[in-house]
PDB file of C-alpha atoms in Angstrom:
ATOM      1  CA  UNK A 204     -33.772 115.985  22.235  1.00 58.00           C
ATOM      2  CA  UNK A 205     -33.482 115.040  25.899  1.00 70.00           C
ATOM      3  CA  UNK A 206     -35.781 112.309  27.129  1.00 87.00           C
ATOM      4  CA  UNK A 207     -38.577 113.842  29.227  1.00 93.00           C
ATOM      5  CA  UNK A 208     -38.742 113.016  32.913  1.00 94.00           C
ATOM      6  CA  UNK A 209     -41.263 110.301  33.696  1.00 91.00           C
ATOM      7  CA  UNK A 210     -43.119 111.244  35.783  1.00 88.00           C
ATOM      8  CA  UNK A 211     -42.581 114.914  35.136  1.00 83.00           C
ATOM      9  CA  UNK A 212     -42.041 117.712  35.587  1.00 94.00           C
ATOM     10  CA  UNK A 213     -39.161 117.266  38.046  1.00 95.00           C
ATOM     11  CA  UNK A 214     -38.163 119.740  40.758  1.00 96.00           C
ATOM     12  CA  UNK A 215     -34.624 120.729  41.707  1.00 98.00           C
ATOM     13  CA  UNK A 216     -33.314 123.296  44.170  1.00 98.00           C
ATOM     14  CA  UNK A 217     -30.158 125.296  43.363  1.00 97.00           C
ATOM     15  CA  UNK A 218     -28.298 126.890  46.280  1.00 96.00           C
ATOM     16  CA  UNK A 219     -25.078 128.764  47.007  1.00 95.00           C
ATOM     17  CA  UNK A 220     -25.529 129.135  50.761  1.00 86.00           C
ATOM     18  CA  UNK A 221     -26.749 132.729  50.808  1.00 85.00           C
ATOM     19  CA  UNK A 222     -30.366 131.822  51.524  1.00 85.00           C
ATOM     20  CA  UNK A 223     -31.533 132.790  48.038  1.00 86.00           C
ATOM     21  CA  UNK A 224     -32.253 129.269  46.822  1.00 93.00           C
ATOM     22  CA  UNK A 225     -33.794 128.826  43.397  1.00 95.00           C
ATOM     23  CA  UNK A 226     -36.385 126.125  42.840  1.00 96.00           C
ATOM     24  CA  UNK A 227     -37.032 125.022  39.289  1.00 97.00           C
ATOM     25  CA  UNK A 228     -39.610 122.747  37.728  1.00 97.00           C
ATOM     26  CA  UNK A 229     -38.335 121.211  34.495  1.00 96.00           C
ATOM     27  CA  UNK A 230     -39.552 118.717  31.956  1.00 95.00           C
ATOM     28  CA  UNK A 231     -36.251 117.106  30.955  1.00 96.00           C
ATOM     29  CA  UNK A 232     -32.507 117.074  31.815  1.00 97.00           C
ATOM     30  CA  UNK A 233     -31.602 119.600  29.117  1.00 97.00           C
ATOM     31  CA  UNK A 234     -34.055 122.119  30.526  1.00 96.00           C
ATOM     32  CA  UNK A 235     -32.595 121.548  33.987  1.00 97.00           C
ATOM     33  CA  UNK A 236     -29.069 122.006  32.609  1.00 97.00           C
ATOM     34  CA  UNK A 237     -29.936 125.306  30.925  1.00 97.00           C
ATOM     35  CA  UNK A 238     -31.490 126.622  34.144  1.00 97.00           C
ATOM     36  CA  UNK A 239     -28.533 125.582  36.265  1.00 97.00           C
ATOM     37  CA  UNK A 240     -25.988 126.940  33.776  1.00 97.00           C
ATOM     38  CA  UNK A 241     -27.546 130.385  34.114  1.00 95.00           C
ATOM     39  CA  UNK A 242     -27.574 130.023  37.913  1.00 95.00           C
ATOM     40  CA  UNK A 243     -23.941 128.857  38.003  1.00 95.00           C
ATOM     41  CA  UNK A 244     -22.584 131.539  35.696  1.00 92.00           C
ATOM     42  CA  UNK A 245     -24.575 134.318  37.334  1.00 84.00           C
ATOM     43  CA  UNK A 246     -22.974 133.958  40.765  1.00 89.00           C
ATOM     44  CA  UNK A 247     -19.580 133.912  42.447  1.00 90.00           C
ATOM     45  CA  UNK A 248     -19.550 131.336  45.217  1.00 94.00           C
ATOM     46  CA  UNK A 249     -17.358 128.745  46.898  1.00 94.00           C
ATOM     47  CA  UNK A 250     -20.118 126.143  46.733  1.00 96.00           C
ATOM     48  CA  UNK A 251     -22.984 125.401  44.340  1.00 97.00           C
ATOM     49  CA  UNK A 252     -25.494 122.728  45.354  1.00 98.00           C
ATOM     50  CA  UNK A 253     -28.102 120.955  43.247  1.00 98.00           C
ATOM     51  CA  UNK A 254     -30.698 119.172  45.366  1.00 97.00           C
ATOM     52  CA  UNK A 255     -33.145 116.545  44.156  1.00 96.00           C
ATOM     53  CA  UNK A 256     -35.175 116.506  47.346  1.00 93.00           C
ATOM     54  CA  UNK A 257     -37.722 113.812  46.370  1.00 92.00           C
ATOM     55  CA  UNK A 258     -34.857 111.419  45.536  1.00 93.00           C
ATOM     56  CA  UNK A 259     -32.813 112.649  48.529  1.00 94.00           C
ATOM     57  CA  UNK A 260     -29.759 113.160  46.348  1.00 96.00           C
ATOM     58  CA  UNK A 261     -27.530 116.158  45.760  1.00 97.00           C
ATOM     59  CA  UNK A 262     -24.513 117.305  43.837  1.00 98.00           C
ATOM     60  CA  UNK A 263     -22.093 119.860  45.304  1.00 98.00           C
ATOM     61  CA  UNK A 264     -19.665 121.785  43.092  1.00 97.00           C
ATOM     62  CA  UNK A 265     -16.747 123.582  44.772  1.00 96.00           C
ATOM     63  CA  UNK A 266     -14.752 125.262  41.977  1.00 94.00           C
ATOM     64  CA  UNK A 267     -12.343 127.139  44.246  1.00 93.00           C
ATOM     65  CA  UNK A 268     -11.333 123.886  45.952  1.00 93.00           C
ATOM     66  CA  UNK A 269     -11.434 121.886  42.746  1.00 94.00           C
ATOM     67  CA  UNK A 270     -13.860 119.408  44.312  1.00 97.00           C
ATOM     68  CA  UNK A 271     -17.126 117.792  43.220  1.00 97.00           C
ATOM     69  CA  UNK A 272     -19.188 115.838  45.771  1.00 98.00           C
ATOM     70  CA  UNK A 273     -22.214 113.633  45.282  1.00 98.00           C
ATOM     71  CA  UNK A 274     -24.521 112.665  48.128  1.00 97.00           C
ATOM     72  CA  UNK A 275     -27.460 110.333  48.548  1.00 95.00           C
ATOM     73  CA  UNK A 276     -29.459 110.001  51.760  1.00 91.00           C
ATOM     74  CA  UNK A 277     -32.028 107.455  50.596  1.00 76.00           C
ATOM     75  CA  UNK A 278     -31.744 103.785  51.573  1.00 75.00           C
ATOM     76  CA  UNK A 279     -28.004 103.420  52.281  1.00 80.00           C
ATOM     77  CA  UNK A 280     -26.605 106.948  52.833  1.00 87.00           C
ATOM     78  CA  UNK A 281     -23.418 107.591  50.890  1.00 91.00           C
ATOM     79  CA  UNK A 282     -21.204 110.474  49.827  1.00 95.00           C
ATOM     80  CA  UNK A 283     -18.223 110.518  47.487  1.00 95.00           C
ATOM     81  CA  UNK A 284     -15.776 113.200  46.416  1.00 96.00           C
ATOM     82  CA  UNK A 285     -13.771 113.915  43.287  1.00 95.00           C
ATOM     83  CA  UNK A 286     -10.791 116.221  42.817  1.00 93.00           C
ATOM     84  CA  UNK A 287     -10.543 118.037  39.502  1.00 89.00           C
ATOM     85  CA  UNK A 288      -8.245 120.722  38.148  1.00 79.00           C
ATOM     86  CA  UNK A 289     -10.337 121.409  35.049  1.00 81.00           C
ATOM     87  CA  UNK A 290     -12.893 124.217  35.046  1.00 83.00           C
ATOM     88  CA  UNK A 291     -14.839 122.506  32.281  1.00 88.00           C
ATOM     89  CA  UNK A 292     -15.812 119.565  34.515  1.00 92.00           C
ATOM     90  CA  UNK A 293     -18.476 121.240  36.660  1.00 96.00           C
ATOM     91  CA  UNK A 294     -21.326 121.755  34.215  1.00 96.00           C
ATOM     92  CA  UNK A 295     -20.894 118.305  32.596  1.00 96.00           C
ATOM     93  CA  UNK A 296     -21.138 116.833  36.112  1.00 97.00           C
ATOM     94  CA  UNK A 297     -24.394 118.711  36.595  1.00 98.00           C
ATOM     95  CA  UNK A 298     -25.767 117.364  33.303  1.00 97.00           C
ATOM     96  CA  UNK A 299     -24.983 113.789  34.306  1.00 96.00           C
ATOM     97  CA  UNK A 300     -26.732 114.375  37.623  1.00 98.00           C
ATOM     98  CA  UNK A 301     -29.801 115.776  35.868  1.00 97.00           C
ATOM     99  CA  UNK A 302     -29.869 112.739  33.566  1.00 96.00           C
ATOM    100  CA  UNK A 303     -29.357 109.912  36.050  1.00 95.00           C
ATOM    101  CA  UNK A 304     -28.854 111.325  39.537  1.00 96.00           C
ATOM    102  CA  UNK A 305     -26.101 110.024  41.819  1.00 96.00           C
ATOM    103  CA  UNK A 306     -25.466 106.957  39.647  1.00 94.00           C
ATOM    104  CA  UNK A 307     -25.051 109.107  36.547  1.00 95.00           C
ATOM    105  CA  UNK A 308     -21.610 110.154  37.781  1.00 95.00           C
ATOM    106  CA  UNK A 309     -20.275 106.648  38.463  1.00 91.00           C
ATOM    107  CA  UNK A 310     -17.714 106.860  35.674  1.00 88.00           C
ATOM    108  CA  UNK A 311     -16.961 110.579  35.817  1.00 91.00           C
ATOM    109  CA  UNK A 312     -13.621 110.194  37.590  1.00 88.00           C
ATOM    110  CA  UNK A 313     -11.814 108.981  40.696  1.00 90.00           C
ATOM    111  CA  UNK A 314     -14.384 109.054  43.498  1.00 92.00           C
ATOM    112  CA  UNK A 315     -13.322 108.716  47.147  1.00 92.00           C
ATOM    113  CA  UNK A 316     -15.598 108.197  50.130  1.00 90.00           C
ATOM    114  CA  UNK A 317     -13.440 110.265  52.501  1.00 90.00           C
ATOM    115  CA  UNK A 318     -12.902 113.933  51.653  1.00 91.00           C
ATOM    116  CA  UNK A 319      -9.513 113.823  53.384  1.00 91.00           C
ATOM    117  CA  UNK A 320      -8.329 111.318  50.760  1.00 90.00           C
ATOM    118  CA  UNK A 321      -8.214 114.196  48.297  1.00 93.00           C
ATOM    119  CA  UNK A 322      -5.329 115.713  50.283  1.00 92.00           C
ATOM    120  CA  UNK A 323      -3.035 112.796  49.384  1.00 94.00           C
ATOM    121  CA  UNK A 324      -0.555 113.076  46.526  1.00 94.00           C
ATOM    122  CA  UNK A 325      -1.877 112.321  43.038  1.00 93.00           C
ATOM    123  CA  UNK A 326       0.175 109.138  42.915  1.00 95.00           C
ATOM    124  CA  UNK A 327      -1.234 107.945  46.257  1.00 94.00           C
ATOM    125  CA  UNK A 328      -4.785 108.711  45.144  1.00 93.00           C
ATOM    126  CA  UNK A 329      -4.262 106.839  41.889  1.00 94.00           C
ATOM    127  CA  UNK A 330      -2.866 103.781  43.610  1.00 94.00           C
ATOM    128  CA  UNK A 331      -5.703 103.789  46.131  1.00 91.00           C
ATOM    129  CA  UNK A 332      -8.294 104.009  43.378  1.00 91.00           C
ATOM    130  CA  UNK A 333      -6.660 101.184  41.416  1.00 95.00           C
ATOM    131  CA  UNK A 334      -6.664  99.005  44.524  1.00 94.00           C
ATOM    132  CA  UNK A 335     -10.463  99.150  44.607  1.00 91.00           C
ATOM    133  CA  UNK A 336     -10.634  97.433  41.200  1.00 93.00           C
ATOM    134  CA  UNK A 337     -10.493  93.822  42.358  1.00 94.00           C
ATOM    135  CA  UNK A 338     -11.957  92.069  39.299  1.00 96.00           C
ATOM    136  CA  UNK A 339     -10.853  91.988  35.685  1.00 96.00           C
ATOM    137  CA  UNK A 340     -14.217  93.340  34.519  1.00 95.00           C
ATOM    138  CA  UNK A 341     -14.051  96.354  36.838  1.00 94.00           C
ATOM    139  CA  UNK A 342     -10.433  97.063  35.916  1.00 96.00           C
ATOM    140  CA  UNK A 343     -11.089  96.872  32.161  1.00 96.00           C
ATOM    141  CA  UNK A 344     -14.068  99.196  32.531  1.00 94.00           C
ATOM    142  CA  UNK A 345     -11.974 101.695  34.491  1.00 94.00           C
ATOM    143  CA  UNK A 346      -9.153 101.588  31.933  1.00 96.00           C
ATOM    144  CA  UNK A 347     -11.692 102.240  29.173  1.00 95.00           C
ATOM    145  CA  UNK A 348     -13.137 105.161  31.129  1.00 93.00           C
ATOM    146  CA  UNK A 349      -9.708 106.747  31.451  1.00 94.00           C
ATOM    147  CA  UNK A 350      -9.067 106.231  27.740  1.00 95.00           C
ATOM    148  CA  UNK A 351     -12.447 107.669  26.731  1.00 92.00           C
ATOM    149  CA  UNK A 352     -11.751 110.836  28.722  1.00 87.00           C
ATOM    150  CA  UNK A 353      -8.497 111.759  27.000  1.00 88.00           C
ATOM    151  CA  UNK A 354      -7.349 109.028  24.620  1.00 94.00           C
ATOM    152  CA  UNK A 355      -7.264 108.038  20.970  1.00 95.00           C
ATOM    153  CA  UNK A 356      -6.351 105.002  18.869  1.00 95.00           C
ATOM    154  CA  UNK A 357      -3.139 105.497  16.907  1.00 93.00           C
ATOM    155  CA  UNK A 358      -3.498 105.574  13.089  1.00 91.00           C
ATOM    156  CA  UNK A 359      -2.148 102.034  12.740  1.00 92.00           C
ATOM    157  CA  UNK A 360      -4.890 100.656  15.030  1.00 92.00           C
ATOM    158  CA  UNK A 361      -2.195  98.841  17.001  1.00 95.00           C
ATOM    159  CA  UNK A 362      -2.165 100.957  20.143  1.00 97.00           C
ATOM    160  CA  UNK A 363      -4.431 102.792  22.535  1.00 97.00           C
ATOM    161  CA  UNK A 364      -2.953 106.186  23.403  1.00 97.00           C
ATOM    162  CA  UNK A 365      -3.920 107.486  26.830  1.00 97.00           C
ATOM    163  CA  UNK A 366      -3.622 111.190  27.767  1.00 96.00           C
ATOM    164  CA  UNK A 367      -3.165 112.213  24.146  1.00 95.00           C
ATOM    165  CA  UNK A 368      -1.007 115.352  23.831  1.00 94.00           C
ATOM    166  CA  UNK A 369      -0.876 115.789  27.634  1.00 94.00           C
ATOM    167  CA  UNK A 370       2.262 116.680  29.576  1.00 94.00           C
ATOM    168  CA  UNK A 371       3.635 114.524  32.387  1.00 93.00           C
ATOM    169  CA  UNK A 372       2.439 117.029  35.006  1.00 92.00           C
ATOM    170  CA  UNK A 373      -1.176 116.555  33.857  1.00 89.00           C
ATOM    171  CA  UNK A 374      -3.479 113.744  35.024  1.00 91.00           C
ATOM    172  CA  UNK A 375      -0.974 112.410  37.571  1.00 93.00           C
ATOM    173  CA  UNK A 376      -3.569 110.587  39.682  1.00 93.00           C
ATOM    174  CA  UNK A 377      -5.248 108.929  36.715  1.00 93.00           C
ATOM    175  CA  UNK A 378      -1.887 108.024  35.183  1.00 96.00           C
ATOM    176  CA  UNK A 379      -0.805 106.361  38.442  1.00 96.00           C
ATOM    177  CA  UNK A 380      -4.087 104.439  38.522  1.00 96.00           C
ATOM    178  CA  UNK A 381      -3.781 103.427  34.874  1.00 97.00           C
ATOM    179  CA  UNK A 382      -0.231 102.110  35.236  1.00 97.00           C
ATOM    180  CA  UNK A 383      -1.256  99.923  38.150  1.00 97.00           C
ATOM    181  CA  UNK A 384      -4.287  98.606  36.263  1.00 97.00           C
ATOM    182  CA  UNK A 385      -2.151  97.860  33.197  1.00 97.00           C
ATOM    183  CA  UNK A 386       0.022  95.648  35.389  1.00 97.00           C
ATOM    184  CA  UNK A 387      -2.993  94.040  37.076  1.00 97.00           C
ATOM    185  CA  UNK A 388      -4.561  93.154  33.727  1.00 97.00           C
ATOM    186  CA  UNK A 389      -1.355  92.074  32.016  1.00 97.00           C
ATOM    187  CA  UNK A 390      -1.757  94.630  29.234  1.00 97.00           C
ATOM    188  CA  UNK A 391       1.332  95.417  27.183  1.00 97.00           C
ATOM    189  CA  UNK A 392       2.636  98.933  27.588  1.00 97.00           C
ATOM    190  CA  UNK A 393       5.024 100.073  24.847  1.00 97.00           C
ATOM    191  CA  UNK A 394       7.419 102.994  24.603  1.00 96.00           C
ATOM    192  CA  UNK A 395       5.817 106.081  23.146  1.00 95.00           C
ATOM    193  CA  UNK A 396       7.429 107.528  20.000  1.00 94.00           C
ATOM    194  CA  UNK A 397      10.010 110.240  20.528  1.00 94.00           C
ATOM    195  CA  UNK A 398       7.635 112.884  19.189  1.00 94.00           C
ATOM    196  CA  UNK A 399       4.837 111.969  21.612  1.00 95.00           C
ATOM    197  CA  UNK A 400       3.869 114.273  24.485  1.00 96.00           C
ATOM    198  CA  UNK A 401       5.595 113.461  27.769  1.00 96.00           C
ATOM    199  CA  UNK A 402       2.393 112.403  29.508  1.00 96.00           C
ATOM    200  CA  UNK A 403       1.161 109.921  26.922  1.00 97.00           C
ATOM    201  CA  UNK A 404       0.840 106.221  27.766  1.00 98.00           C
ATOM    202  CA  UNK A 405       0.775 103.765  24.848  1.00 98.00           C
ATOM    203  CA  UNK A 406      -0.779 100.307  25.267  1.00 97.00           C
ATOM    204  CA  UNK A 407      -0.967  97.570  22.647  1.00 97.00           C
ATOM    205  CA  UNK A 408      -4.521  96.673  21.646  1.00 96.00           C
ATOM    206  CA  UNK A 409      -6.100  93.783  23.519  1.00 95.00           C
ATOM    207  CA  UNK A 410      -9.418  92.038  22.748  1.00 95.00           C
ATOM    208  CA  UNK A 411     -10.761  92.779  26.232  1.00 94.00           C
ATOM    209  CA  UNK A 412      -9.938  96.453  25.906  1.00 93.00           C
ATOM    210  CA  UNK A 413     -11.212  96.625  22.321  1.00 93.00           C
ATOM    211  CA  UNK A 414     -14.684  95.511  23.365  1.00 93.00           C
ATOM    212  CA  UNK A 415     -14.951  97.880  26.324  1.00 92.00           C
ATOM    213  CA  UNK A 416     -13.467 100.916  24.572  1.00 90.00           C
ATOM    214  CA  UNK A 417     -15.908 100.438  21.692  1.00 89.00           C
ATOM    215  CA  UNK A 418     -18.715 100.969  24.179  1.00 87.00           C
ATOM    216  CA  UNK A 419     -17.239 104.327  25.189  1.00 82.00           C
ATOM    217  CA  UNK A 420     -16.533 105.574  21.669  1.00 70.00           C
TER     218      UNK A 420
END
């Protein structure tokens, strides 16, 4: 059961830009998610916006562009943007926003502060994202996030497999980021078995990675 909002209930506004905004009053994140799911699936729009007006935060979903944006106007105004090619990312993003607002999406993917950055090649985006990880702790956490999204541990417990069963054309930006972080951290990348999918990246287990990945499991 979702933890109730304290204080509650909490108000959100759902909008698609046609003037027919829907305001909901909900007791917990799951209730908010159910209400927004019905709103999202019941309309065809370029843009879906969830506004938490008291917190001055919002989440913008743009399925036709493959973009998710998060915005906060309180204290230090900030907006960040994420490119995704997976249709199943939008509602999970909404759930994270309902649970913890802007900060709830910190580890959801490769966020960029400039929307124009999303026009760069996947490899350029990945390298740029990796360059923002300037400490070992941040880099290890990011590597664990990437693994948790699409990885497994091989049956021998000797290797972390990233992008399990994915082709080389999938996840290009995150793969580019991962390869740079592997080098930065001094992790040992090994050749994938011949039967592995072309997009898989195999990394030998490392105590630093073991601890962080356990937190994401």
